[in-house]
Amino acid sequence: MSSTSSTLPWDVQRLPRADGSVFLVTGGNAGIGYFVAEQLSATGATVALGSRNPAKAEVAMASIRACVPGARVRAVRLDLADLSSLETAVESLEVEWLDAVVHNAGVALDDPPRRETGDGHELMFGTNHLGHFALTQRLMPLLSAAPAARIVTMGSFAAKSERLDLDDLQSRKDYRPKRTYGRSKLAQMYFGVELDRRLRAVGSTVESVVVHPGGALDSLTPSRPPVHVRTTGARLSAAPAALLVQGKHAGAWPAARAVLDPAVRGGQLWGPRVLGLRGEPRLEPVWNHLTDTSVAARLWDASCDLTGVDLGTVPG
């Protein structure tokens, strides 16, 4: 991590150096994850892009290298919907420590029918939450080997209005794609907050931070061909929306700050400055429903049961 003084104003365009650090970004080949990886690569760190599609990861790495000369970026095949593959994915990192992981990868479905992972979990809940839950357990030895590692969980503003149904986490009784997506991101955010609580209880040097990107639209995102191409028409039609929301490059700013800023602390929530929807990253109060420790504990226990992963003691 950078030793830059926390008294200096944070500048999203001039991130502190992080030479020698190693970061993993899940879903780093597209969307917000791509821009998190690009921004972190500009600090001199080694950045691993976790992606289930090697071809897309290669394209993303080429784009990052074009934007960041000398970028130290590599790909790791990672499929969060396949829990049995996670151990091999972590081994393929071939590093002695990990300074931060950004839990960014996610699936968002717009229409029925309900789909499941190979493990029999609802696809969005299984990938977005359970996959990252299990991955954390696999990564903990590498994170604990770093001096002061960070686990950064990318939530969603869509989760603010949702509440978990602890009796139907898999949306078997009532499946509505947008709601199921919001609840899967809410589960991730509960996990990020509860994880830090448990890390503190065992005196771990690892911290867990939760972030969200606000409103992030493709049409307001700068082009990174062929990863993302924004047409002139899309840019012009989206101009009015820029008063309230932003592009995915800006949606990445809270995650980059959570990784790099020494002033950030575990258990915090970071999001965009303006109404939580756009602007530079700021610390914001943890949402009221995320402070419900009884819900967090029940979700944690259910996640252990569903994944077969024991994160009960959080080794650290």
C-alpha positions in Angstrom: 0.0 0.0 0.0 1.0 3.6 -0.5 2.5 5.5 2.4 1.1 8.8 1.0 -0.1 11.1 3.8 -3.8 10.8 4.4 -3.9 14.6 4.9 -3.5 15.2 1.2 -6.7 15.6 -0.9 -7.6 12.5 -2.8 -7.2 13.0 -6.5 -8.8 10.3 -8.7 -6.6 11.4 -11.6 -3.3 11.1 -9.6 -3.4 7.9 -7.6 -0.6 7.1 -5.2 2.1 4.7 -6.2 1.8 1.1 -5.1 5.0 -0.4 -6.6 5.5 -4.0 -5.4 1.9 -4.5 -4.4 -0.2 -7.3 -5.9 -3.9 -6.9 -6.5 -6.6 -9.2 -7.8 -9.8 -7.8 -9.5 -12.6 -10.3 -10.1 -14.4 -9.6 -13.3 -11.5 -7.4 -14.4 -12.1 -7.9 -18.1 -15.1 -5.6 -18.6 -17.3 -2.9 -17.1 -16.4 -1.3 -13.8 -14.0 -4.1 -13.0 -12.0 -3.2 -16.1 -11.6 0.4 -15.0 -10.7 -0.7 -11.5 -7.9 -2.8 -13.0 -6.8 0.0 -15.4 -6.6 2.5 -12.6 -4.7 0.2 -10.2 -2.3 -0.7 -13.0 -1.3 2.9 -13.3 0.1 2.8 -9.7 2.9 0.4 -10.6 1.3 -2.5 -8.9 0.9 -6.0 -10.4 -2.8 -6.5 -11.2 -4.4 -9.9 -11.9 -7.6 -9.9 -13.8 -9.9 -12.7 -12.7 -12.1 -13.7 -15.6 -13.9 -16.9 -16.7 -13.2 -16.0 -20.4 -9.5 -16.1 -21.3 -10.1 -14.4 -24.7 -11.9 -11.4 -23.1 -9.1 -11.2 -20.5 -6.5 -11.0 -23.2 -8.4 -8.2 -24.9 -8.7 -6.3 -21.6 -5.0 -6.7 -20.9 -4.1 -5.3 -24.3 -6.3 -2.3 -23.7 -4.8 -1.7 -20.3 -1.3 -1.9 -21.7 -2.2 0.6 -24.4 -3.6 3.0 -21.8 -0.9 2.4 -19.2 2.6 1.9 -20.7 4.5 -0.7 -18.7 1.5 -2.0 -16.9 2.1 -5.1 -14.9 -1.1 -7.0 -15.7 -1.9 -10.6 -16.0 -5.0 -12.9 -16.3 -6.3 -15.6 -14.0 -9.0 -17.9 -15.1 -11.7 -17.6 -12.4 -15.3 -18.8 -12.5 -17.2 -17.9 -9.4 -20.2 -20.0 -10.4 -18.0 -23.1 -10.1 -17.0 -23.4 -6.5 -14.9 -26.5 -7.1 -12.6 -24.5 -9.4 -11.6 -21.8 -7.0 -8.7 -23.6 -5.3 -7.0 -24.1 -8.7 -7.7 -20.5 -9.6 -6.0 -19.2 -6.5 -3.0 -21.5 -7.0 -2.6 -20.2 -10.5 -2.0 -16.7 -9.1 1.5 -18.0 -8.2 2.2 -15.2 -5.7 3.5 -15.3 -2.1 1.1 -12.6 -0.9 -1.9 -10.5 -2.0 -2.2 -6.9 -1.0 -5.9 -6.5 -2.0 -8.7 -8.3 -3.8 -11.6 -6.4 -5.3 -14.7 -8.6 -5.3 -16.3 -7.0 -8.4 -17.4 -9.8 -10.7 -21.1 -10.2 -11.1 -24.0 -11.6 -13.1 -27.1 -9.5 -13.7 -30.1 -11.1 -15.5 -33.0 -8.9 -16.8 -35.5 -11.6 -17.6 -36.8 -15.0 -16.4 -36.4 -17.9 -16.3 -34.5 -18.5 -13.1 -31.1 -20.1 -13.8 -28.7 -22.1 -11.6 -25.0 -22.6 -11.3 -23.5 -26.1 -11.7 -23.6 -26.3 -7.9 -27.4 -25.8 -7.9 -27.5 -22.3 -6.6 -29.5 -19.5 -8.2 -27.1 -17.9 -10.7 -26.9 -14.3 -9.4 -26.8 -15.2 -5.7 -24.5 -18.1 -6.4 -22.0 -16.1 -8.4 -22.2 -12.6 -6.9 -22.3 -13.6 -3.2 -21.5 -17.3 -2.7 -18.6 -17.4 -5.2 -16.9 -14.4 -3.5 -17.6 -15.8 0.0 -15.9 -19.1 -1.0 -13.1 -17.3 -2.8 -12.3 -15.2 0.3 -11.6 -18.4 2.3 -9.2 -19.6 -0.4 -7.4 -16.2 -0.6 -7.1 -15.6 3.2 -3.6 -17.2 3.5 -2.2 -14.9 0.7 -4.0 -11.8 2.2 -2.7 -12.6 5.7 0.8 -12.9 4.3 0.7 -9.2 3.3 1.5 -6.4 5.8 -2.0 -4.8 5.7 -4.3 -6.4 3.0 -7.7 -5.2 2.0 -10.8 -7.1 0.8 -12.9 -4.6 -1.2 -16.5 -5.7 -1.9 -18.3 -4.0 -4.8 -21.9 -3.5 -3.8 -24.6 -1.7 -5.6 -26.8 1.3 -5.1 -29.7 -1.1 -6.1 -29.2 -2.9 -2.8 -30.1 0.1 -0.8 -33.8 -0.4 -1.2 -33.7 -4.2 -0.9 -34.0 -6.5 2.1 -32.9 -10.1 2.3 -35.4 -13.0 2.6 -33.4 -15.3 4.8 -36.0 -18.1 4.2 -35.6 -17.8 0.4 -32.0 -16.7 -0.3 -32.1 -18.7 -3.6 -35.3 -17.0 -4.9 -37.0 -20.4 -5.3 -40.5 -19.2 -4.2 -40.6 -15.8 -5.9 -38.1 -15.1 -8.6 -37.9 -11.5 -10.0 -34.6 -10.9 -11.8 -34.0 -7.3 -10.8 -34.9 -7.9 -7.2 -32.9 -11.1 -7.0 -29.9 -9.1 -8.4 -30.3 -6.4 -5.8 -30.5 -8.9 -3.1 -27.4 -10.8 -4.3 -25.5 -7.5 -4.1 -27.0 -6.8 -0.7 -25.8 -10.2 0.5 -22.3 -9.2 -0.7 -22.4 -6.0 1.3 -23.6 -7.7 4.4 -20.7 -10.1 4.0 -18.2 -7.4 3.6 -19.3 -5.6 6.8 -19.6 -8.8 8.8 -16.3 -10.0 7.5 -14.5 -7.0 8.9 -16.3 -7.4 12.2 -14.9 -11.0 12.5 -11.5 -10.0 11.3 -11.2 -7.4 14.0 -12.4 -10.0 16.6 -9.4 -12.3 15.8 -6.9 -9.4 15.5 -6.3 -9.9 11.8 -4.1 -7.5 9.8 -6.6 -7.9 6.9 -9.4 -5.3 6.6 -12.7 -5.6 4.7 -14.2 -2.5 3.0 -17.5 -2.1 1.1 -17.9 0.2 -1.8 -20.6 0.9 -4.4 -20.3 2.7 -7.8 -23.5 4.8 -7.7 -25.2 5.1 -11.0 -22.7 3.9 -13.7 -23.8 3.8 -17.4 -22.1 2.5 -20.5 -23.3 5.5 -22.4 -21.3 7.8 -20.1 -18.2 5.6 -20.1 -15.2 6.6 -22.3 -14.3 4.2 -25.1 -11.7 1.5 -24.6 -12.1 -0.4 -27.9 -12.7 -3.2 -28.3 -13.5 -3.7 -24.6 -16.0 -0.9 -24.7 -17.0 1.4 -27.6 -19.2 4.5 -27.0 -20.8 5.9 -30.1 -21.3 9.6 -30.6 -25.1 9.1 -30.6 -24.9 7.3 -27.3 -22.8 10.0 -25.8 -25.2 12.8 -26.9 -28.3 11.0 -25.8 -26.9 10.3 -22.4 -25.7 13.9 -21.8 -28.8 14.8 -19.6 -28.3 11.8 -17.4 -24.8 13.0 -16.6 -26.4 15.5 -14.2 -27.3 12.5 -11.9 -25.1 9.6 -12.8 -21.7 8.8 -14.3 -19.7 6.4 -16.4 -18.2 3.1 -15.3 -14.7 4.7 -15.1 -16.0 6.9 -12.3 -17.9 4.0 -10.8 -14.5 2.4 -10.3 -13.2 5.3 -8.2 -14.5 4.2 -4.8 -12.9 0.7 -5.2 -9.6 2.2 -6.2 -9.6 4.5 -3.2 -10.6 1.6 -0.9 -7.6 -0.3 -2.1 -5.0 2.5 -2.1 -5.9 5.1 0.5 -4.2 4.5 3.9 -6.9 6.6 5.5 -9.6 4.0 4.6 -10.5 1.7 7.4 -12.2 -1.7 7.6 -15.9 -1.8 8.1 -16.4 1.5 6.1 -18.7 2.1 3.2 -17.5 4.3 0.3 -19.5 5.6 -2.6 -19.8 8.6 -5.0 -20.0 12.1 -3.4 -23.2 13.5 -5.0 -26.3 11.8 -3.6 -24.5 8.5 -3.7 -24.9 8.5 -7.5 -22.0 10.4 -9.0 -18.8 12.2 -8.3 -15.5 11.5 -6.4 -15.5 8.9 -3.7 -16.4 9.7 -0.2 -17.0 7.9 3.1 -20.7 7.5 3.8 -22.6 6.1 6.7 -23.2 2.4 6.6 -26.8 1.8 5.5 -29.0 1.1 8.5 -30.1 -2.4 7.3 -26.4 -3.4 6.9 -25.8 -2.8 10.6 -28.3 -5.6 11.6 -25.8 -8.1 13.0 -28.5 -10.8 13.4 -29.2 -10.8 9.7 -25.5 -10.8 8.9 -24.9 -13.8 11.2 -27.7 -15.8 9.7 -26.5 -15.0 6.2 -23.0 -16.0 7.2 -24.1 -19.4 8.6 -26.3 -20.1 5.5 -23.4 -19.2 3.2 -21.1 -21.6 5.0 -23.7 -24.4 4.6 -24.4 -23.6 1.0 -20.7 -23.5 0.0 -19.3 -26.1 2.3 -16.7 -23.4 3.3 -15.8 -22.9 6.9 -15.2 -19.2 7.4 -16.4 -19.4 11.0 -13.1 -18.4 12.6 -11.7 -16.3 9.7 -8.1 -17.4 9.7 -5.8 -14.4 9.7 
